[in-house]
PDB file of C-alpha atoms in Angstrom:
ATOM      1  CA  MET A 147      19.617   0.448   7.676  1.00 35.00           C
ATOM      2  CA  SER A 148      19.555   3.673   5.707  1.00 35.00           C
ATOM      3  CA  THR A 149      17.887   6.799   7.027  1.00 37.00           C
ATOM      4  CA  PRO A 150      15.500   9.109   5.154  1.00 41.00           C
ATOM      5  CA  VAL A 151      17.289  11.615   2.940  1.00 39.00           C
ATOM      6  CA  SER A 152      14.662  12.851   0.487  1.00 44.00           C
ATOM      7  CA  GLN A 153      12.566  15.565   2.071  1.00 46.00           C
ATOM      8  CA  PRO A 154       9.267  16.892   0.693  1.00 48.00           C
ATOM      9  CA  ALA A 155       9.737  20.053  -1.323  1.00 45.00           C
ATOM     10  CA  GLY A 156       9.379  23.332   0.482  1.00 54.00           C
ATOM     11  CA  ASP A 157       6.168  24.284  -1.308  1.00 77.00           C
ATOM     12  CA  LEU A 158       4.470  21.027  -0.291  1.00 92.00           C
ATOM     13  CA  ARG A 159       2.775  21.808   2.977  1.00 95.00           C
ATOM     14  CA  PRO A 160       0.968  19.072   4.928  1.00 97.00           C
ATOM     15  CA  PRO A 161      -2.815  19.428   5.051  1.00 98.00           C
ATOM     16  CA  ARG A 162      -4.067  20.700   8.390  1.00 96.00           C
ATOM     17  CA  SER A 163      -7.720  20.193   7.568  1.00 98.00           C
ATOM     18  CA  ASP A 164      -9.824  18.117   5.208  1.00 98.00           C
ATOM     19  CA  GLU A 165     -10.420  21.230   3.106  1.00 98.00           C
ATOM     20  CA  GLU A 166      -6.682  21.382   2.339  1.00 98.00           C
ATOM     21  CA  VAL A 167      -6.366  17.781   1.120  1.00 98.00           C
ATOM     22  CA  SER A 168      -7.333  18.462  -2.503  1.00 98.00           C
ATOM     23  CA  ALA A 169      -4.681  21.175  -2.909  1.00 97.00           C
ATOM     24  CA  TYR A 170      -2.108  18.882  -1.270  1.00 98.00           C
ATOM     25  CA  LEU A 171      -2.798  16.142  -3.796  1.00 98.00           C
ATOM     26  CA  ASP A 172      -2.605  18.660  -6.647  1.00 97.00           C
ATOM     27  CA  VAL A 173       0.883  19.718  -5.568  1.00 97.00           C
ATOM     28  CA  LEU A 174       1.938  16.073  -5.309  1.00 97.00           C
ATOM     29  CA  GLY A 175       0.554  15.492  -8.794  1.00 97.00           C
ATOM     30  CA  ILE A 176      -1.722  12.560  -7.990  1.00 98.00           C
ATOM     31  CA  PRO A 177      -5.431  12.397  -8.881  1.00 98.00           C
ATOM     32  CA  GLY A 178      -6.690  11.110  -5.550  1.00 98.00           C
ATOM     33  CA  LEU A 179      -6.164   8.733  -2.651  1.00 98.00           C
ATOM     34  CA  ALA A 180      -6.085   4.929  -2.843  1.00 98.00           C
ATOM     35  CA  ASP A 181      -7.190   4.215   0.716  1.00 98.00           C
ATOM     36  CA  LEU A 182      -7.584   0.455   1.242  1.00 98.00           C
ATOM     37  CA  HIS A 183      -8.727   0.566   4.875  1.00 98.00           C
ATOM     38  CA  ILE A 184     -12.180   2.156   5.133  1.00 98.00           C
ATOM     39  CA  HIS A 185     -15.129   0.691   7.002  1.00 98.00           C
ATOM     40  CA  PHE A 186     -18.807   0.482   6.206  1.00 98.00           C
ATOM     41  CA  HIS A 187     -21.055  -1.975   8.033  1.00 98.00           C
ATOM     42  CA  PRO A 188     -24.746  -2.777   8.167  1.00 97.00           C
ATOM     43  CA  GLU A 189     -26.494  -0.121  10.265  1.00 97.00           C
ATOM     44  CA  ARG A 190     -27.058  -2.329  13.286  1.00 96.00           C
ATOM     45  CA  LEU A 191     -23.404  -3.377  13.400  1.00 96.00           C
ATOM     46  CA  THR A 192     -22.284   0.221  12.884  1.00 97.00           C
ATOM     47  CA  ARG A 193     -24.276   1.306  15.931  1.00 97.00           C
ATOM     48  CA  ALA A 194     -22.795  -1.517  17.991  1.00 95.00           C
ATOM     49  CA  ILE A 195     -19.230  -0.628  16.994  1.00 96.00           C
ATOM     50  CA  TRP A 196     -19.741   3.051  17.679  1.00 96.00           C
ATOM     51  CA  GLY A 197     -21.260   2.172  21.033  1.00 96.00           C
ATOM     52  CA  TYR A 198     -18.107   0.240  21.855  1.00 95.00           C
ATOM     53  CA  PHE A 199     -15.952   3.263  21.084  1.00 96.00           C
ATOM     54  CA  ASP A 200     -18.218   5.455  23.196  1.00 95.00           C
ATOM     55  CA  LYS A 201     -16.751   3.448  26.091  1.00 94.00           C
ATOM     56  CA  ALA A 202     -13.180   3.724  24.847  1.00 93.00           C
ATOM     57  CA  GLU A 203     -11.835   4.955  28.178  1.00 93.00           C
ATOM     58  CA  GLU A 204     -13.017   1.698  29.702  1.00 92.00           C
ATOM     59  CA  HIS A 205     -11.602  -0.383  26.848  1.00 92.00           C
ATOM     60  CA  TYR A 206      -8.449   1.506  25.843  1.00 92.00           C
ATOM     61  CA  GLY A 207      -7.804   3.812  28.773  1.00 92.00           C
ATOM     62  CA  MET A 208      -8.385   6.909  26.648  1.00 92.00           C
ATOM     63  CA  PRO A 209     -11.340   8.560  24.918  1.00 94.00           C
ATOM     64  CA  TRP A 210     -11.871   7.755  21.232  1.00 96.00           C
ATOM     65  CA  PRO A 211     -14.429  10.238  19.848  1.00 96.00           C
ATOM     66  CA  ILE A 212     -15.585   9.255  16.362  1.00 97.00           C
ATOM     67  CA  HIS A 213     -14.920  12.170  14.024  1.00 97.00           C
ATOM     68  CA  TYR A 214     -17.218  11.113  11.172  1.00 98.00           C
ATOM     69  CA  ARG A 215     -20.340   9.993  12.981  1.00 97.00           C
ATOM     70  CA  THR A 216     -22.711  10.687  10.117  1.00 97.00           C
ATOM     71  CA  SER A 217     -24.944   8.746   7.755  1.00 98.00           C
ATOM     72  CA  ALA A 218     -23.476   6.363   5.195  1.00 98.00           C
ATOM     73  CA  GLU A 219     -24.415   8.729   2.371  1.00 98.00           C
ATOM     74  CA  ASP A 220     -22.727  11.666   4.102  1.00 98.00           C
ATOM     75  CA  ARG A 221     -19.618   9.590   4.684  1.00 98.00           C
ATOM     76  CA  LEU A 222     -19.449   8.628   1.015  1.00 98.00           C
ATOM     77  CA  ALA A 223     -19.758  12.302   0.090  1.00 98.00           C
ATOM     78  CA  THR A 224     -16.949  13.178   2.503  1.00 98.00           C
ATOM     79  CA  LEU A 225     -14.684  10.564   0.936  1.00 98.00           C
ATOM     80  CA  ALA A 226     -15.462  11.894  -2.545  1.00 98.00           C
ATOM     81  CA  ARG A 227     -14.411  15.394  -1.460  1.00 98.00           C
ATOM     82  CA  LEU A 228     -11.190  13.966  -0.028  1.00 98.00           C
ATOM     83  CA  GLY A 229     -10.356  12.271  -3.341  1.00 98.00           C
ATOM     84  CA  VAL A 230     -11.100   8.638  -2.465  1.00 98.00           C
ATOM     85  CA  HIS A 231     -12.625   7.528  -5.760  1.00 95.00           C
ATOM     86  CA  GLN A 232     -12.796   3.782  -5.019  1.00 97.00           C
ATOM     87  CA  VAL A 233     -14.184   3.150  -1.554  1.00 98.00           C
ATOM     88  CA  PRO A 234     -13.626  -0.112   0.319  1.00 98.00           C
ATOM     89  CA  ALA A 235     -16.536  -1.131   2.538  1.00 98.00           C
ATOM     90  CA  LEU A 236     -14.647  -3.370   4.946  1.00 98.00           C
ATOM     91  CA  THR A 237     -16.543  -5.298   7.568  1.00 98.00           C
ATOM     92  CA  TYR A 238     -15.740  -8.348   9.689  1.00 96.00           C
ATOM     93  CA  ALA A 239     -17.421 -11.170  11.572  1.00 94.00           C
ATOM     94  CA  HIS A 240     -16.833 -11.691  15.281  1.00 90.00           C
ATOM     95  CA  LYS A 241     -18.728 -14.963  15.708  1.00 92.00           C
ATOM     96  CA  PRO A 242     -19.945 -17.929  13.641  1.00 94.00           C
ATOM     97  CA  GLY A 243     -22.910 -17.467  11.350  1.00 95.00           C
ATOM     98  CA  MET A 244     -22.268 -13.812  10.454  1.00 97.00           C
ATOM     99  CA  VAL A 245     -20.252 -14.123   7.260  1.00 97.00           C
ATOM    100  CA  ALA A 246     -23.033 -14.982   4.821  1.00 97.00           C
ATOM    101  CA  ASP A 247     -25.193 -12.010   5.809  1.00 98.00           C
ATOM    102  CA  LEU A 248     -22.244  -9.607   5.942  1.00 98.00           C
ATOM    103  CA  ASN A 249     -20.956 -10.634   2.529  1.00 97.00           C
ATOM    104  CA  ALA A 250     -24.431 -10.365   1.033  1.00 98.00           C
ATOM    105  CA  TRP A 251     -24.743  -6.881   2.526  1.00 98.00           C
ATOM    106  CA  CYS A 252     -21.353  -5.913   1.074  1.00 98.00           C
ATOM    107  CA  ALA A 253     -22.409  -7.040  -2.385  1.00 97.00           C
ATOM    108  CA  ASP A 254     -25.681  -5.105  -2.172  1.00 98.00           C
ATOM    109  CA  PHE A 255     -23.981  -1.983  -0.828  1.00 98.00           C
ATOM    110  CA  ALA A 256     -21.421  -2.020  -3.646  1.00 98.00           C
ATOM    111  CA  ALA A 257     -24.146  -2.613  -6.245  1.00 98.00           C
ATOM    112  CA  ALA A 258     -26.067   0.412  -4.962  1.00 98.00           C
ATOM    113  CA  HIS A 259     -23.017   2.728  -4.947  1.00 98.00           C
ATOM    114  CA  PRO A 260     -20.766   2.645  -8.039  1.00 97.00           C
ATOM    115  CA  GLN A 261     -17.812   4.128  -6.143  1.00 98.00           C
ATOM    116  CA  VAL A 262     -17.827   1.317  -3.558  1.00 98.00           C
ATOM    117  CA  LEU A 263     -15.585  -1.724  -3.994  1.00 98.00           C
ATOM    118  CA  ARG A 264     -17.148  -5.083  -3.297  1.00 98.00           C
ATOM    119  CA  CYS A 265     -15.600  -6.511  -0.146  1.00 98.00           C
ATOM    120  CA  ALA A 266     -16.027  -9.624   1.979  1.00 98.00           C
ATOM    121  CA  THR A 267     -14.926 -11.170   5.241  1.00 98.00           C
ATOM    122  CA  LEU A 268     -14.353 -14.712   6.452  1.00 96.00           C
ATOM    123  CA  TYR A 269     -14.459 -16.728   9.658  1.00 97.00           C
ATOM    124  CA  PRO A 270     -13.257 -20.243  10.539  1.00 97.00           C
ATOM    125  CA  GLU A 271     -16.440 -22.270  10.235  1.00 96.00           C
ATOM    126  CA  PRO A 272     -17.664 -25.107   8.012  1.00 97.00           C
ATOM    127  CA  GLY A 273     -18.645 -24.073   4.508  1.00 97.00           C
ATOM    128  CA  MET A 274     -16.346 -21.029   4.393  1.00 98.00           C
ATOM    129  CA  THR A 275     -14.459 -22.242   1.313  1.00 98.00           C
ATOM    130  CA  GLU A 276     -17.694 -22.425  -0.647  1.00 97.00           C
ATOM    131  CA  GLN A 277     -18.734 -18.942   0.461  1.00 96.00           C
ATOM    132  CA  ILE A 278     -15.395 -17.453  -0.577  1.00 97.00           C
ATOM    133  CA  ARG A 279     -15.496 -19.361  -3.865  1.00 97.00           C
ATOM    134  CA  ASP A 280     -18.828 -17.733  -4.654  1.00 95.00           C
ATOM    135  CA  ALA A 281     -17.471 -14.289  -3.725  1.00 95.00           C
ATOM    136  CA  VAL A 282     -14.337 -14.703  -5.834  1.00 96.00           C
ATOM    137  CA  LYS A 283     -16.441 -15.621  -8.875  1.00 92.00           C
ATOM    138  CA  GLY A 284     -17.783 -12.070  -8.851  1.00 89.00           C
ATOM    139  CA  ASP A 285     -16.035  -8.726  -8.674  1.00 93.00           C
ATOM    140  CA  LEU A 286     -14.604  -9.160  -5.178  1.00 97.00           C
ATOM    141  CA  ALA A 287     -11.947  -6.503  -4.592  1.00 98.00           C
ATOM    142  CA  LEU A 288     -10.864  -6.830  -0.944  1.00 98.00           C
ATOM    143  CA  VAL A 289     -11.283  -9.078   2.084  1.00 98.00           C
ATOM    144  CA  LYS A 290     -11.038  -7.957   5.712  1.00 98.00           C
ATOM    145  CA  VAL A 291      -9.955 -10.212   8.579  1.00 97.00           C
ATOM    146  CA  HIS A 292      -9.696  -8.970  12.167  1.00 96.00           C
ATOM    147  CA  VAL A 293      -7.705 -11.490  14.172  1.00 95.00           C
ATOM    148  CA  THR A 294      -8.256  -9.845  17.553  1.00 90.00           C
ATOM    149  CA  VAL A 295     -11.964  -9.056  17.274  1.00 90.00           C
ATOM    150  CA  SER A 296     -12.730 -12.416  15.664  1.00 91.00           C
ATOM    151  CA  ASN A 297     -10.282 -14.275  17.939  1.00 90.00           C
ATOM    152  CA  LEU A 298      -9.263 -16.485  15.045  1.00 94.00           C
ATOM    153  CA  ALA A 299      -5.988 -18.126  14.148  1.00 95.00           C
ATOM    154  CA  PRO A 300      -4.915 -17.072  10.644  1.00 97.00           C
ATOM    155  CA  ASP A 301      -3.717 -20.598   9.933  1.00 96.00           C
ATOM    156  CA  ASP A 302      -6.907 -22.295  11.152  1.00 97.00           C
ATOM    157  CA  ASP A 303      -7.539 -25.394   9.024  1.00 97.00           C
ATOM    158  CA  LEU A 304     -11.096 -24.225   8.303  1.00 97.00           C
ATOM    159  CA  LEU A 305      -9.669 -21.249   6.410  1.00 98.00           C
ATOM    160  CA  GLY A 306      -7.184 -23.173   4.279  1.00 98.00           C
ATOM    161  CA  GLY A 307      -9.410 -23.496   1.232  1.00 98.00           C
ATOM    162  CA  SER A 308     -10.375 -19.816   1.408  1.00 98.00           C
ATOM    163  CA  TRP A 309      -6.755 -18.709   1.526  1.00 98.00           C
ATOM    164  CA  GLU A 310      -5.967 -20.861  -1.504  1.00 98.00           C
ATOM    165  CA  LEU A 311      -8.784 -19.285  -3.515  1.00 98.00           C
ATOM    166  CA  LEU A 312      -7.848 -15.746  -2.497  1.00 98.00           C
ATOM    167  CA  ALA A 313      -4.177 -16.313  -3.274  1.00 98.00           C
ATOM    168  CA  ARG A 314      -5.005 -17.648  -6.737  1.00 97.00           C
ATOM    169  CA  ALA A 315      -7.316 -14.695  -7.471  1.00 97.00           C
ATOM    170  CA  ARG A 316      -4.828 -12.200  -5.995  1.00 98.00           C
ATOM    171  CA  VAL A 317      -7.507 -10.592  -3.862  1.00 98.00           C
ATOM    172  CA  PRO A 318      -5.808  -8.355  -1.288  1.00 98.00           C
ATOM    173  CA  VAL A 319      -6.629  -9.331   2.295  1.00 98.00           C
ATOM    174  CA  ILE A 320      -6.529  -6.549   4.867  1.00 98.00           C
ATOM    175  CA  ILE A 321      -5.575  -8.403   8.036  1.00 98.00           C
ATOM    176  CA  HIS A 322      -5.494  -6.829  11.476  1.00 97.00           C
ATOM    177  CA  ALA A 323      -3.028  -9.151  13.171  1.00 97.00           C
ATOM    178  CA  GLY A 324      -0.948  -6.884  15.411  1.00 96.00           C
ATOM    179  CA  THR A 325      -1.669  -6.858  19.133  1.00 94.00           C
ATOM    180  CA  GLY A 326      -2.521  -3.146  19.176  1.00 88.00           C
ATOM    181  CA  PRO A 327      -4.417  -1.055  19.905  1.00 84.00           C
ATOM    182  CA  ARG A 328      -4.540  -3.025  23.165  1.00 75.00           C
ATOM    183  CA  VAL A 329      -7.788  -3.475  25.026  1.00 78.00           C
ATOM    184  CA  GLN A 330      -7.309  -3.198  28.764  1.00 68.00           C
ATOM    185  CA  GLY A 331      -7.623  -6.470  30.606  1.00 61.00           C
ATOM    186  CA  ARG A 332      -7.994  -8.556  27.443  1.00 65.00           C
ATOM    187  CA  ASP A 333      -5.546 -11.201  26.321  1.00 62.00           C
ATOM    188  CA  THR A 334      -4.325 -10.490  22.794  1.00 68.00           C
ATOM    189  CA  GLY A 335      -5.233 -14.082  21.980  1.00 72.00           C
ATOM    190  CA  LYS A 336      -4.128 -15.292  18.574  1.00 86.00           C
ATOM    191  CA  ALA A 337      -2.808 -11.912  17.378  1.00 91.00           C
ATOM    192  CA  GLY A 338       0.836 -11.315  16.595  1.00 95.00           C
ATOM    193  CA  PRO A 339       3.274 -11.974  13.756  1.00 97.00           C
ATOM    194  CA  GLU A 340       3.689 -15.673  14.538  1.00 97.00           C
ATOM    195  CA  GLY A 341       0.261 -16.688  13.238  1.00 97.00           C
ATOM    196  CA  VAL A 342       0.729 -14.695  10.043  1.00 98.00           C
ATOM    197  CA  ALA A 343       4.161 -16.244   9.561  1.00 98.00           C
ATOM    198  CA  ARG A 344       2.623 -19.722   9.820  1.00 97.00           C
ATOM    199  CA  LEU A 345      -0.086 -18.720   7.347  1.00 98.00           C
ATOM    200  CA  LEU A 346       2.469 -17.482   4.826  1.00 98.00           C
ATOM    201  CA  ALA A 347       4.553 -20.615   5.219  1.00 98.00           C
ATOM    202  CA  THR A 348       1.566 -22.543   3.855  1.00 97.00           C
ATOM    203  CA  HIS A 349       0.185 -19.906   1.472  1.00 98.00           C
ATOM    204  CA  PRO A 350       3.191 -17.819   0.355  1.00 97.00           C
ATOM    205  CA  ASP A 351       1.337 -16.337  -2.636  1.00 97.00           C
ATOM    206  CA  LEU A 352      -1.322 -14.593  -0.540  1.00 98.00           C
ATOM    207  CA  THR A 353      -1.661 -10.869  -1.108  1.00 98.00           C
ATOM    208  CA  LEU A 354      -1.744  -9.663   2.495  1.00 98.00           C
ATOM    209  CA  VAL A 355      -1.979  -6.081   3.694  1.00 98.00           C
ATOM    210  CA  ILE A 356      -0.959  -5.827   7.340  1.00 98.00           C
ATOM    211  CA  ALA A 357      -3.308  -3.310   8.942  1.00 98.00           C
ATOM    212  CA  HIS A 358      -1.807  -0.587  11.156  1.00 98.00           C
ATOM    213  CA  MET A 359       1.653  -1.795  10.021  1.00 98.00           C
ATOM    214  CA  GLY A 360       1.171  -4.506  12.641  1.00 98.00           C
ATOM    215  CA  MET A 361       1.370  -2.095  15.555  1.00 97.00           C
ATOM    216  CA  PRO A 362       3.074  -2.343  17.951  1.00 97.00           C
ATOM    217  CA  GLU A 363       5.064  -5.205  16.384  1.00 97.00           C
ATOM    218  CA  TYR A 364       6.267  -2.935  13.577  1.00 98.00           C
ATOM    219  CA  ASP A 365       9.634  -4.566  12.953  1.00 98.00           C
ATOM    220  CA  GLU A 366       8.385  -8.141  13.186  1.00 98.00           C
ATOM    221  CA  PHE A 367       5.733  -7.546  10.516  1.00 98.00           C
ATOM    222  CA  ALA A 368       8.188  -5.607   8.346  1.00 98.00           C
ATOM    223  CA  ASP A 369      10.379  -8.717   8.473  1.00 98.00           C
ATOM    224  CA  LEU A 370       7.509 -10.673   6.924  1.00 98.00           C
ATOM    225  CA  VAL A 371       7.124  -8.044   4.203  1.00 98.00           C
ATOM    226  CA  GLU A 372      10.799  -8.367   3.354  1.00 98.00           C
ATOM    227  CA  ARG A 373      10.529 -12.153   3.125  1.00 98.00           C
ATOM    228  CA  HIS A 374       7.280 -12.356   1.148  1.00 98.00           C
ATOM    229  CA  PRO A 375       6.910 -10.320  -2.061  1.00 97.00           C
ATOM    230  CA  ARG A 376       3.091 -10.090  -1.891  1.00 98.00           C
ATOM    231  CA  VAL A 377       2.855  -8.836   1.683  1.00 98.00           C
ATOM    232  CA  HIS A 378       2.298  -5.121   2.325  1.00 98.00           C
ATOM    233  CA  LEU A 379       1.827  -2.722   5.225  1.00 98.00           C
ATOM    234  CA  ASP A 380      -0.964  -0.183   5.529  1.00 98.00           C
ATOM    235  CA  THR A 381      -0.602   3.156   7.272  1.00 98.00           C
ATOM    236  CA  THR A 382      -3.849   3.045   9.263  1.00 98.00           C
ATOM    237  CA  MET A 383      -3.529   5.396  12.259  1.00 98.00           C
ATOM    238  CA  VAL A 384       0.245   4.957  12.308  1.00 98.00           C
ATOM    239  CA  GLY A 385       2.218   8.066  13.240  1.00 98.00           C
ATOM    240  CA  THR A 386      -0.833  10.096  14.230  1.00 98.00           C
ATOM    241  CA  ASP A 387      -0.651  12.125  17.414  1.00 98.00           C
ATOM    242  CA  PHE A 388      -3.388   9.932  18.866  1.00 97.00           C
ATOM    243  CA  MET A 389      -1.565   6.649  18.285  1.00 96.00           C
ATOM    244  CA  GLU A 390       1.936   7.888  19.036  1.00 97.00           C
ATOM    245  CA  ARG A 391       0.903   8.000  22.701  1.00 94.00           C
ATOM    246  CA  SER A 392       0.367   4.251  22.895  1.00 93.00           C
ATOM    247  CA  ALA A 393       2.168   2.681  19.910  1.00 96.00           C
ATOM    248  CA  PRO A 394       4.921   5.097  18.820  1.00 97.00           C
ATOM    249  CA  VAL A 395       6.850   4.399  15.654  1.00 98.00           C
ATOM    250  CA  PRO A 396      10.524   3.736  16.494  1.00 97.00           C
ATOM    251  CA  PRO A 397      12.761   6.329  14.799  1.00 96.00           C
ATOM    252  CA  HIS A 398      14.815   3.638  13.052  1.00 97.00           C
ATOM    253  CA  PHE A 399      11.642   2.225  11.468  1.00 98.00           C
ATOM    254  CA  LEU A 400      11.367   5.177   9.097  1.00 98.00           C
ATOM    255  CA  GLY A 401      14.448   3.921   7.299  1.00 98.00           C
ATOM    256  CA  ARG A 402      12.768   0.566   6.771  1.00 98.00           C
ATOM    257  CA  LEU A 403       9.639   2.269   5.443  1.00 98.00           C
ATOM    258  CA  GLN A 404      11.685   4.187   2.926  1.00 98.00           C
ATOM    259  CA  GLU A 405      13.251   0.966   1.646  1.00 98.00           C
ATOM    260  CA  LEU A 406       9.819  -0.711   1.559  1.00 98.00           C
ATOM    261  CA  ARG A 407       8.267   2.150  -0.408  1.00 98.00           C
ATOM    262  CA  SER A 408       6.547  -0.069  -2.981  1.00 98.00           C
ATOM    263  CA  ARG A 409       5.034  -2.257  -0.242  1.00 98.00           C
ATOM    264  CA  VAL A 410       3.285   0.406   1.819  1.00 98.00           C
ATOM    265  CA  VAL A 411      -0.313   1.415   1.061  1.00 98.00           C
ATOM    266  CA  LEU A 412      -2.577   4.086   2.462  1.00 99.00           C
ATOM    267  CA  GLY A 413      -5.073   3.125   5.145  1.00 98.00           C
ATOM    268  CA  SER A 414      -7.096   5.394   7.418  1.00 98.00           C
ATOM    269  CA  ASP A 415      -9.778   3.471   9.416  1.00 98.00           C
ATOM    270  CA  PHE A 416     -12.335   6.070   8.303  1.00 98.00           C
ATOM    271  CA  PRO A 417     -14.859   6.794   9.789  1.00 98.00           C
ATOM    272  CA  THR A 418     -13.972   5.449  13.241  1.00 97.00           C
ATOM    273  CA  ILE A 419     -11.057   7.793  13.846  1.00 98.00           C
ATOM    274  CA  PRO A 420     -10.726  10.430  16.574  1.00 98.00           C
ATOM    275  CA  TYR A 421      -9.306  13.173  14.327  1.00 98.00           C
ATOM    276  CA  PRO A 422      -9.854  14.631  10.838  1.00 98.00           C
ATOM    277  CA  TYR A 423      -8.838  12.440   7.902  1.00 98.00           C
ATOM    278  CA  ALA A 424      -6.242  15.039   6.899  1.00 98.00           C
ATOM    279  CA  HIS A 425      -4.239  14.288  10.044  1.00 98.00           C
ATOM    280  CA  GLN A 426      -3.284  10.848   8.709  1.00 98.00           C
ATOM    281  CA  LEU A 427      -1.770  12.514   5.649  1.00 98.00           C
ATOM    282  CA  GLU A 428      -0.066  15.106   7.846  1.00 98.00           C
ATOM    283  CA  ALA A 429       1.458  12.320   9.950  1.00 98.00           C
ATOM    284  CA  LEU A 430       2.878  10.589   6.872  1.00 98.00           C
ATOM    285  CA  HIS A 431       4.163  13.877   5.451  1.00 98.00           C
ATOM    286  CA  ARG A 432       6.110  14.818   8.569  1.00 97.00           C
ATOM    287  CA  TRP A 433       8.125  11.597   8.412  1.00 98.00           C
ATOM    288  CA  GLY A 434      10.075  13.348   5.657  1.00 97.00           C
ATOM    289  CA  LEU A 435      10.366  10.330   3.365  1.00 97.00           C
ATOM    290  CA  GLY A 436      10.016  12.364   0.183  1.00 96.00           C
ATOM    291  CA  GLU A 437       7.449  13.190  -2.467  1.00 97.00           C
ATOM    292  CA  GLU A 438       8.012   9.995  -4.452  1.00 98.00           C
ATOM    293  CA  TRP A 439       7.341   7.959  -1.316  1.00 98.00           C
ATOM    294  CA  LEU A 440       4.154   9.924  -0.679  1.00 98.00           C
ATOM    295  CA  ARG A 441       2.938   9.544  -4.264  1.00 98.00           C
ATOM    296  CA  ASP A 442       3.466   5.794  -4.173  1.00 98.00           C
ATOM    297  CA  VAL A 443       1.913   5.274  -0.751  1.00 98.00           C
ATOM    298  CA  LEU A 444      -1.051   7.594  -1.198  1.00 98.00           C
ATOM    299  CA  TRP A 445      -1.943   6.520  -4.724  1.00 98.00           C
ATOM    300  CA  HIS A 446       0.170   4.239  -6.910  1.00 98.00           C
ATOM    301  CA  ASN A 447       0.682   1.240  -4.616  1.00 98.00           C
ATOM    302  CA  GLY A 448      -2.952   0.840  -3.659  1.00 98.00           C
ATOM    303  CA  ARG A 449      -4.142   1.244  -7.228  1.00 98.00           C
ATOM    304  CA  ARG A 450      -1.645  -1.368  -8.365  1.00 98.00           C
ATOM    305  CA  LEU A 451      -2.848  -3.898  -5.784  1.00 97.00           C
ATOM    306  CA  LEU A 452      -6.461  -3.442  -6.840  1.00 97.00           C
ATOM    307  CA  ALA A 453      -5.515  -3.794 -10.511  1.00 97.00           C
ATOM    308  CA  GLU A 454      -3.722  -7.114  -9.923  1.00 95.00           C
ATOM    309  CA  ARG A 455      -6.964  -8.897  -9.039  1.00 92.00           C
ATOM    310  CA  VAL A 456      -7.424 -11.921 -11.319  1.00 83.00           C
ATOM    311  CA  LEU A 457     -11.076 -12.074 -12.303  1.00 75.00           C
ATOM    312  CA  GLY A 458     -12.689 -15.506 -12.228  1.00 56.00           C
TER     313      GLY A 458
END
């Protein structure tokens, strides 16, 4: 496996604060950030999720202070200042009966905010194919699936029709399928690369984006990317000081990321991150994979994926 050789130019300094992000993008010569992993939820669900992270020491063995604990409108304004012009509003169901309300909320939220991409989620329950068919008929841009939180098997028979529709429409699916970050005392359940491999064996044309690069199973998920031309990795939290303590990136993996340049997209997990947004960009910069790699990952690859959506 080759090792990184193309270093960022000397005048390209990594942003140390959110205020420095705009200048950083100017030097790179890209008009913004194509971040495909951003969360917005209905207010009640947002409060519940933030309450969970308030107890992060109990769940993860370390504090997880939420850096952007502000109103939805303030968060949208923050993203605009950072250069995120198209904002995913990813949400996910953790039990039966949630999907219809969540997807309706996503549609309303996108309709009320022109910069927000219409998103959806799914869950293995009867009638899911029909719900996804209705979503695909509109301007659906992204789908989020959280294997660990939802405790679902990616290849569950109840999801087969949904996967077929999403593959045909080329809607990117952001799937959290790695076993990290690990919750203390909880079985990782159906997470891991094996379930995704079984899914792709049946639906090889799915456009999947592996959240968090599949941490900590980085190499196993990269293997899937190499075998399936429509599978990608997102950078969410990977390489940050916070995550390097529990799921460090193996040094050899940087060589794989350089070779997979066109298959890596930006993700951040905004707003539920314990550091400024700029630190994700700083973490990617210090890998030393070169300006072309940064331009593709921060902008071009994500924009391309969104543009490939086949409208119904």
